[in-house]
JSON list of C-alpha atoms in Angstrom, two decimals:
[
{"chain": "A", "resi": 289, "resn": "UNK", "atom": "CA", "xyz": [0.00, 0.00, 0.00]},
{"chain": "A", "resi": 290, "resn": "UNK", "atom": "CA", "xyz": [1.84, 3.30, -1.12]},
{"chain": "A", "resi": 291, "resn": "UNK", "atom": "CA", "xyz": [0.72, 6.47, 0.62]},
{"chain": "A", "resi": 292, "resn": "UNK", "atom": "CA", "xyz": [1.14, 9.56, -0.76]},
{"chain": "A", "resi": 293, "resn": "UNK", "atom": "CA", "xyz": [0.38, 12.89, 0.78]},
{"chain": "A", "resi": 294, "resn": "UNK", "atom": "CA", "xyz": [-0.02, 15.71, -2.48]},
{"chain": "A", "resi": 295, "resn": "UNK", "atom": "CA", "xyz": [-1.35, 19.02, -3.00]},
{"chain": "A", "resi": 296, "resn": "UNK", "atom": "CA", "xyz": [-4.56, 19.82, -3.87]},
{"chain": "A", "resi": 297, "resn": "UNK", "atom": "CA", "xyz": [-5.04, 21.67, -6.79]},
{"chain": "A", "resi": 298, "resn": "UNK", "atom": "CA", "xyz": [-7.76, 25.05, -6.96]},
{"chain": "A", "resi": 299, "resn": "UNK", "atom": "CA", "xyz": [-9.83, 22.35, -9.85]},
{"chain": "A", "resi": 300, "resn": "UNK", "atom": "CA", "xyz": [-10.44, 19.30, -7.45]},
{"chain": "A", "resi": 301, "resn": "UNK", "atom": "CA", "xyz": [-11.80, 21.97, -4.10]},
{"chain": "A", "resi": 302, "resn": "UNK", "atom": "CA", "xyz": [-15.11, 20.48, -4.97]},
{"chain": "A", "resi": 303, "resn": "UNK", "atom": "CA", "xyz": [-14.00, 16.92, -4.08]},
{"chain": "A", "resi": 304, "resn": "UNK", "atom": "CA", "xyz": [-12.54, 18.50, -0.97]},
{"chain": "A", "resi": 305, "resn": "UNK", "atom": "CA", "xyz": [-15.61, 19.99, -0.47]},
{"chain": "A", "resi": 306, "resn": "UNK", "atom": "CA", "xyz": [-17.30, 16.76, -0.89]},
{"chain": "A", "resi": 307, "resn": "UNK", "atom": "CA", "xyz": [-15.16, 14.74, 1.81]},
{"chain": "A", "resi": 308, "resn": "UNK", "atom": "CA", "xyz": [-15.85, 17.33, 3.96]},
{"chain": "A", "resi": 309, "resn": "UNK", "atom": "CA", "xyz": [-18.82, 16.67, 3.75]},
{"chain": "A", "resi": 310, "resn": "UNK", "atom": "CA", "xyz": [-17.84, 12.69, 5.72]},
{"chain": "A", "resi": 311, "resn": "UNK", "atom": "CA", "xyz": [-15.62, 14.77, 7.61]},
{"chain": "A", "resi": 312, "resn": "UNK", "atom": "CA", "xyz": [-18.04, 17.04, 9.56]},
{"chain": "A", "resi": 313, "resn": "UNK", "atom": "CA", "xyz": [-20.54, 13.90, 9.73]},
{"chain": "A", "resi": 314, "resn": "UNK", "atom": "CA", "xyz": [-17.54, 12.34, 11.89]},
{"chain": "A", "resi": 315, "resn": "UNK", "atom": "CA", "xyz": [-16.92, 15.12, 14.29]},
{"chain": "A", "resi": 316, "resn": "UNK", "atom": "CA", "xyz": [-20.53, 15.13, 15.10]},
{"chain": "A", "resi": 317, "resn": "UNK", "atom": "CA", "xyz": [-20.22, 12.28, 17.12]},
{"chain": "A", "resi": 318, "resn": "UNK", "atom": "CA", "xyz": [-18.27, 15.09, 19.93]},
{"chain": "A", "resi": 319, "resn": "UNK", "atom": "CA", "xyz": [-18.82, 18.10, 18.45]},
{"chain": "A", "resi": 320, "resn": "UNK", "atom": "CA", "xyz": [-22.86, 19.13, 17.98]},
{"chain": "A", "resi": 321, "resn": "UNK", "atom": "CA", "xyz": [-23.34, 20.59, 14.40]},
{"chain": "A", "resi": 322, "resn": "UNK", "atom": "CA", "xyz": [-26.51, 21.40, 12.55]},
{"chain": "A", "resi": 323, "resn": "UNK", "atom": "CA", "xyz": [-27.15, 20.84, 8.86]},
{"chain": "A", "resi": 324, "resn": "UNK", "atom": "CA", "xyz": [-28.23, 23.45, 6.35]},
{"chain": "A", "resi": 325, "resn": "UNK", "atom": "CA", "xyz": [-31.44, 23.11, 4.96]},
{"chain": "A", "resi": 326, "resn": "UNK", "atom": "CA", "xyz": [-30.51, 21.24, 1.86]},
{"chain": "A", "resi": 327, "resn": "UNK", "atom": "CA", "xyz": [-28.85, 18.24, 4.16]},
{"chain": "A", "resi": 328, "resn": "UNK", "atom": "CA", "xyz": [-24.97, 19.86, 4.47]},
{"chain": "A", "resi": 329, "resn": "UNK", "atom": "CA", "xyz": [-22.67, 20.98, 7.15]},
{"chain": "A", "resi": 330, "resn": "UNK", "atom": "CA", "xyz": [-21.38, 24.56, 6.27]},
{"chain": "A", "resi": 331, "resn": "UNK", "atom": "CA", "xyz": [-17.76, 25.89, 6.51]},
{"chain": "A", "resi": 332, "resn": "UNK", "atom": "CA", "xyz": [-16.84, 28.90, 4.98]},
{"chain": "A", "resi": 333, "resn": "UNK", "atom": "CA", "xyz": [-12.71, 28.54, 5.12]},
{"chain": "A", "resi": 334, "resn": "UNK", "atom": "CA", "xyz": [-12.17, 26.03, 2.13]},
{"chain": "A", "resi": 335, "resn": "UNK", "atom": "CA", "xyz": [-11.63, 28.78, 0.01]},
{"chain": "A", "resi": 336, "resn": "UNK", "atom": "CA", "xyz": [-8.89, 30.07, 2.44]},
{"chain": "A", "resi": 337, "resn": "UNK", "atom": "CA", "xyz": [-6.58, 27.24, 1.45]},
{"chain": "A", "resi": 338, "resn": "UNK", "atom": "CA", "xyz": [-5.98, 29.03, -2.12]},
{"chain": "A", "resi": 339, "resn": "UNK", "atom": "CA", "xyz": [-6.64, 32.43, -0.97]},
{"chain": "A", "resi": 340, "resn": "UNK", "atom": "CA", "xyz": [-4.41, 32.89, 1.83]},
{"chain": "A", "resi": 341, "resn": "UNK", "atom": "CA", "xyz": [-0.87, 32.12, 2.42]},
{"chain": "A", "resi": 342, "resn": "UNK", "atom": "CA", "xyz": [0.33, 29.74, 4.71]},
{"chain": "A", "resi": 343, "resn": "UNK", "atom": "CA", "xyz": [-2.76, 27.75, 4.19]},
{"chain": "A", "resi": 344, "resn": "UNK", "atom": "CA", "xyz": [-2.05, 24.09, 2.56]},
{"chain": "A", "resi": 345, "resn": "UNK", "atom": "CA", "xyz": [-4.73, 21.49, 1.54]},
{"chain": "A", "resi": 346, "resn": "UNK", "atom": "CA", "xyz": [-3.58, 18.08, 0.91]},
{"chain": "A", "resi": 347, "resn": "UNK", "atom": "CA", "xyz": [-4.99, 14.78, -0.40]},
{"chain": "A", "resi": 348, "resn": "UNK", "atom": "CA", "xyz": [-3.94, 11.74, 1.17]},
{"chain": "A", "resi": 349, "resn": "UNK", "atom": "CA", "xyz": [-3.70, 8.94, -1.15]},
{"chain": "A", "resi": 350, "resn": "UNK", "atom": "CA", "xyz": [-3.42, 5.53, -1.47]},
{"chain": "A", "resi": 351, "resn": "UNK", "atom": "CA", "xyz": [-2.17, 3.52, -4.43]},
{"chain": "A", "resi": 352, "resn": "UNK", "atom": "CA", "xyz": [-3.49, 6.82, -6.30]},
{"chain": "A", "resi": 353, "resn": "UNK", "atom": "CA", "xyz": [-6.80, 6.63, -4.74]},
{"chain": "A", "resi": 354, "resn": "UNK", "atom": "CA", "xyz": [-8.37, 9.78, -2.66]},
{"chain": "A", "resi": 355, "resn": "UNK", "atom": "CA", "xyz": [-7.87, 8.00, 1.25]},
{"chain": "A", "resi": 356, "resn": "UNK", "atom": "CA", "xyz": [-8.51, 11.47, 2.65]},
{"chain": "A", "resi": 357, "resn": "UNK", "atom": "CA", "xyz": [-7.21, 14.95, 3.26]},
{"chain": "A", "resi": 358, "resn": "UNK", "atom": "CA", "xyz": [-4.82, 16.99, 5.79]},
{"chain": "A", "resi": 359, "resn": "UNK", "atom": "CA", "xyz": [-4.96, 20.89, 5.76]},
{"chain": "A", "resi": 360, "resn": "UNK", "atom": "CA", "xyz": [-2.37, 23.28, 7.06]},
{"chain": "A", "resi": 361, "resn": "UNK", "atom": "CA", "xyz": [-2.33, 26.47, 8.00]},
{"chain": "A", "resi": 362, "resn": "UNK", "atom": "CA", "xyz": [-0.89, 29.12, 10.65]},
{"chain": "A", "resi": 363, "resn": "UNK", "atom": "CA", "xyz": [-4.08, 29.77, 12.12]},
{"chain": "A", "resi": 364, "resn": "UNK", "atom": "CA", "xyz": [-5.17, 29.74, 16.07]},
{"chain": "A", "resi": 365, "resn": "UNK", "atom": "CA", "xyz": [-1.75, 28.85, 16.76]},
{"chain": "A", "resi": 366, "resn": "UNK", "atom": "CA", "xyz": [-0.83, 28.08, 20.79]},
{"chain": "A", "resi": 367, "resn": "UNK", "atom": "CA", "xyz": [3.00, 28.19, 19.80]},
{"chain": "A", "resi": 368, "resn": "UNK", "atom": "CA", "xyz": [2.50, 32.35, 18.54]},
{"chain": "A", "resi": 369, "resn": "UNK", "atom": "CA", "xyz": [5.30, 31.78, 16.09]},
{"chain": "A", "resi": 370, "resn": "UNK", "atom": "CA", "xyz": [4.97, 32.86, 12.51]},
{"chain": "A", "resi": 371, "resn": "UNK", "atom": "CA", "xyz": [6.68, 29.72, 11.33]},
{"chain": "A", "resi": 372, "resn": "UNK", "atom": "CA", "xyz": [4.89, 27.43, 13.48]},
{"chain": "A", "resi": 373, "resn": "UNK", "atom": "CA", "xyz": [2.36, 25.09, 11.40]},
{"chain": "A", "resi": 374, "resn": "UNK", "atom": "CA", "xyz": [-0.78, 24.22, 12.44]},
{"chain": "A", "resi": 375, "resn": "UNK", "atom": "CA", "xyz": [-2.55, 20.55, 11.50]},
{"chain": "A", "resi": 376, "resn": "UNK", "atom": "CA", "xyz": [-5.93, 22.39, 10.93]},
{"chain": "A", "resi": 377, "resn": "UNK", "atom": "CA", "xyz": [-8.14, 19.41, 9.78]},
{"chain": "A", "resi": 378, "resn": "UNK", "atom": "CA", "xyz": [-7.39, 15.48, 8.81]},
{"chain": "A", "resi": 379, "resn": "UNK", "atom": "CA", "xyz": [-9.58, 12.91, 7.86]},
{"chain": "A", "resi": 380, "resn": "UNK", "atom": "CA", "xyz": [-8.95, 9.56, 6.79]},
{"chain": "A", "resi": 381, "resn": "UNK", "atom": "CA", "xyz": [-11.86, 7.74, 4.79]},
{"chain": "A", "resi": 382, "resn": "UNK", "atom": "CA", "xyz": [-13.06, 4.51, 6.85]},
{"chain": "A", "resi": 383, "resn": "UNK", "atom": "CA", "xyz": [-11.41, 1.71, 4.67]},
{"chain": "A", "resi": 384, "resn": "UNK", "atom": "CA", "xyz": [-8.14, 3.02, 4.99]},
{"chain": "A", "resi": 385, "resn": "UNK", "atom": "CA", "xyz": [-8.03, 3.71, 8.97]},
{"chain": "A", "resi": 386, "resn": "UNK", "atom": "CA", "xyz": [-6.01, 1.36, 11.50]},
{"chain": "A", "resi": 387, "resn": "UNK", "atom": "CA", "xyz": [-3.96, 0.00, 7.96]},
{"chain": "A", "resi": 388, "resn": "UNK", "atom": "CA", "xyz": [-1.07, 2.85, 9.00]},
{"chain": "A", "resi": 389, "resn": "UNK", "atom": "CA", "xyz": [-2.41, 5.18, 6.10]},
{"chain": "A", "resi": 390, "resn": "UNK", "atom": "CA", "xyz": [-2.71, 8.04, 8.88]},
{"chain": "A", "resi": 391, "resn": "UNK", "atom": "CA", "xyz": [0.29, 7.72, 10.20]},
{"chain": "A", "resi": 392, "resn": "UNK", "atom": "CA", "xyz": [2.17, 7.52, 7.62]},
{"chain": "A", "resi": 393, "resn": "UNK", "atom": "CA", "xyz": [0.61, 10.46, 5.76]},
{"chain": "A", "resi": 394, "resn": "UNK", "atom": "CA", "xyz": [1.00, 12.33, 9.56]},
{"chain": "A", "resi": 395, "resn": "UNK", "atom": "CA", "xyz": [4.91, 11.37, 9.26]},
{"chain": "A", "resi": 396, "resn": "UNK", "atom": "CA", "xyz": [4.85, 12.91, 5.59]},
{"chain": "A", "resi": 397, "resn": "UNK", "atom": "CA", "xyz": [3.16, 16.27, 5.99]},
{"chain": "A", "resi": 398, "resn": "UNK", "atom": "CA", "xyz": [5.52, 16.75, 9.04]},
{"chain": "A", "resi": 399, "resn": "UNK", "atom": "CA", "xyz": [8.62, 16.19, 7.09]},
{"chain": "A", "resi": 400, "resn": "UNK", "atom": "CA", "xyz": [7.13, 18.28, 4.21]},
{"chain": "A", "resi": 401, "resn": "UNK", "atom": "CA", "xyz": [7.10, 21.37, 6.49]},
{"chain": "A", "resi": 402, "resn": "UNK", "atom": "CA", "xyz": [9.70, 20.90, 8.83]},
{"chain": "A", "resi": 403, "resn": "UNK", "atom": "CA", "xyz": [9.64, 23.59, 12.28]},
{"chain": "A", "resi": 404, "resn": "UNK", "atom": "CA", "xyz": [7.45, 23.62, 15.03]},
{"chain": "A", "resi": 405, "resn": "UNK", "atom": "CA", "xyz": [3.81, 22.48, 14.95]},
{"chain": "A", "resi": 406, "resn": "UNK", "atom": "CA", "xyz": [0.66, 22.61, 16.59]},
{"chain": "A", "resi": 407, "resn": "UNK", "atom": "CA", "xyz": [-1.89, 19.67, 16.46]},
{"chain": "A", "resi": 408, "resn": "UNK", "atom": "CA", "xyz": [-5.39, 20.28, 18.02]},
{"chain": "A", "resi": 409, "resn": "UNK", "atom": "CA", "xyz": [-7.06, 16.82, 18.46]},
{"chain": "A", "resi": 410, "resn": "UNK", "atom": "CA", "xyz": [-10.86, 16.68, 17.87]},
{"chain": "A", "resi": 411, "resn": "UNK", "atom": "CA", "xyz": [-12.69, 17.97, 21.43]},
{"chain": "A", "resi": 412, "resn": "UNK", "atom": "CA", "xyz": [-14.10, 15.47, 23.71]},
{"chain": "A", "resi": 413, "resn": "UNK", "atom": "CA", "xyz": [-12.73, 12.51, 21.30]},
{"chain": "A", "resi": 414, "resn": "UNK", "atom": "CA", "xyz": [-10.58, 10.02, 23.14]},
{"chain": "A", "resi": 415, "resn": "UNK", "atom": "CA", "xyz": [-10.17, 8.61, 20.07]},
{"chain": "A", "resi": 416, "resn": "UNK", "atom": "CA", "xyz": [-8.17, 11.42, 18.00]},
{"chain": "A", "resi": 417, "resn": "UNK", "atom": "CA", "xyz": [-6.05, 12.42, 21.27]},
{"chain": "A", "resi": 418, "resn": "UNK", "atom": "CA", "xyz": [-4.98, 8.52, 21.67]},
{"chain": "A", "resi": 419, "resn": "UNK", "atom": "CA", "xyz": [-4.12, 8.77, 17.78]},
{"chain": "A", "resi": 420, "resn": "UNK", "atom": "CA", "xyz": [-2.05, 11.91, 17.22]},
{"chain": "A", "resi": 421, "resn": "UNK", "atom": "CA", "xyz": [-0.34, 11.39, 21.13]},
{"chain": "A", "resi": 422, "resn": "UNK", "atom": "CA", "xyz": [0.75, 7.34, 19.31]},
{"chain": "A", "resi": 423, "resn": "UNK", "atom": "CA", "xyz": [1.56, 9.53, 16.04]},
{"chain": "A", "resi": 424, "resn": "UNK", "atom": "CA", "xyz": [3.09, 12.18, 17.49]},
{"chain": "A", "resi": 425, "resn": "UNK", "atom": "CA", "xyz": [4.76, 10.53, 20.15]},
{"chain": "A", "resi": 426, "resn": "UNK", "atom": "CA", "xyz": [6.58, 8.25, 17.77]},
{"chain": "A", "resi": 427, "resn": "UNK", "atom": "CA", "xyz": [7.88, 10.56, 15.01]},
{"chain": "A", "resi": 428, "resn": "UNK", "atom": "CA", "xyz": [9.36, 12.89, 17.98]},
{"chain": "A", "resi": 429, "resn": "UNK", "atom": "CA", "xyz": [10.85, 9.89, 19.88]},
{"chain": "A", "resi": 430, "resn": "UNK", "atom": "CA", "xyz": [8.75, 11.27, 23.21]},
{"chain": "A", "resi": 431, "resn": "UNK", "atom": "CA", "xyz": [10.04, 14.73, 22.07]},
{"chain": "A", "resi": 432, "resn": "UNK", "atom": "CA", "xyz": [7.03, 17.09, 22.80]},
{"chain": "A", "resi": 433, "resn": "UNK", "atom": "CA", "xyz": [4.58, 18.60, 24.89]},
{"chain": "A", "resi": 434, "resn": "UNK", "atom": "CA", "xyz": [0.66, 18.31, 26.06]},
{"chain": "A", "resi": 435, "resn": "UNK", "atom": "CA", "xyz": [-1.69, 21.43, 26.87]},
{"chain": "A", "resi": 436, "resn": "UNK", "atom": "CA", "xyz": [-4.96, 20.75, 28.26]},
{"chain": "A", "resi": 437, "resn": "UNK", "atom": "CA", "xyz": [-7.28, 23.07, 27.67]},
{"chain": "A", "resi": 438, "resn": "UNK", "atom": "CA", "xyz": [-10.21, 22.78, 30.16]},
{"chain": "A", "resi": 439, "resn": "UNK", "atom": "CA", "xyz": [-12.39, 24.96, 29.11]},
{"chain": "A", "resi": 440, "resn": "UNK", "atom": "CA", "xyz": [-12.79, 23.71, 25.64]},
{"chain": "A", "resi": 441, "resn": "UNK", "atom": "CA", "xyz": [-12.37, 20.25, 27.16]},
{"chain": "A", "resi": 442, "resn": "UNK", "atom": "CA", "xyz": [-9.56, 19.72, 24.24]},
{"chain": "A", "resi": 443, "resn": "UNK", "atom": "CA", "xyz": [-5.80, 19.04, 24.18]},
{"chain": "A", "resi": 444, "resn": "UNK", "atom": "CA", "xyz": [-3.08, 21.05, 22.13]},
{"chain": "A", "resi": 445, "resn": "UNK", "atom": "CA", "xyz": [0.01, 18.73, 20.89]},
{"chain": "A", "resi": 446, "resn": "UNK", "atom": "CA", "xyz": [3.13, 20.66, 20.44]},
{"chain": "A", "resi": 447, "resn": "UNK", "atom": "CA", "xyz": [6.35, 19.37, 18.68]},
{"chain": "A", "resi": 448, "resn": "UNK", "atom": "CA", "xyz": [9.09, 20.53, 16.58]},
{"chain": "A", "resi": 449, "resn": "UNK", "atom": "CA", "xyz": [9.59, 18.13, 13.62]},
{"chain": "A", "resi": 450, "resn": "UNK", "atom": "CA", "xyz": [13.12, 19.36, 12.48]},
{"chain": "A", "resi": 451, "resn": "UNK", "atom": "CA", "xyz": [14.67, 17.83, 15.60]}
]
């Protein structure tokens, strides 16, 4: 199974769009979200990731197929560094979880921008935090540092990756 984490290109944001779509409907088993009234979860910052700089959407894939998507940015950032990256949203499609197609796309992106980084597991998922602390706790050989955040009932992640 080759994993591949590439760039998205302005022409496929509709198929972002539309695994956003899965995305959202994940999250809402923590996070309460409404639909619109033709059946969709709304976020208005896709567009960002072509607009803006420092904003990076990525497909994962696997043997060429569409296994998900990671997006970067420098956004809400705990670290307050200009440099710092922040792992804004990743979703792995169902088929492809627990089969190391996560963590190796993870271990990719992180080499791909190599500094300090932020990671902002899910809220209220044990889940996500026991995933990026196994991720993150293995590409930084025990190397970096847990926030909680009580009154968003979350946990920030905090690592450099060029170490």
């Amino acid at each position: 199974m080759r994993v591949k984490v590439e760039k998205i290109a302005n022409k496929d944001k509709i198929v972002l769009q539309n695994l956003f779509q899965l995305y959202m409907h994940d999250i809402t088993k923590y996070l309460h979200m409404e639909v619109n009234e033709h059946g969709l979860f709304t976020y208005d910052y896709i567009d960002y990731y072509w607009k803006k700089e420092n904003y990076e959407p990525y497909f994962i894939k696997v043997d060429n197929q569409i296994a998900g998507f990671i997006l970067v940015d420098d956004e809400f950032m705990e670290l307050k560094d200009k440099n710092a990256k922040d792992l804004s949203e990743f979703f792995v499609l169902n088929w492809y979880r627990r089969k190391g197609v996560g963590k190796k796309a993870a271990f990719q992106v992180f080499d791909m921008h190599k500094g300090k980084w932020e990671v902002r597991p899910v809220p209220k998922s044990p889940e996500a935090f026991a995933f990026w602390n196994s991720i993150i706790d293995e590409y930084t050989n025990g190397h970096y540092k847990i926030k909680d955040v009580p009154e968003d009932n979350r946990q920030i992640i905090t690592f450099d990756s060029s170490k």
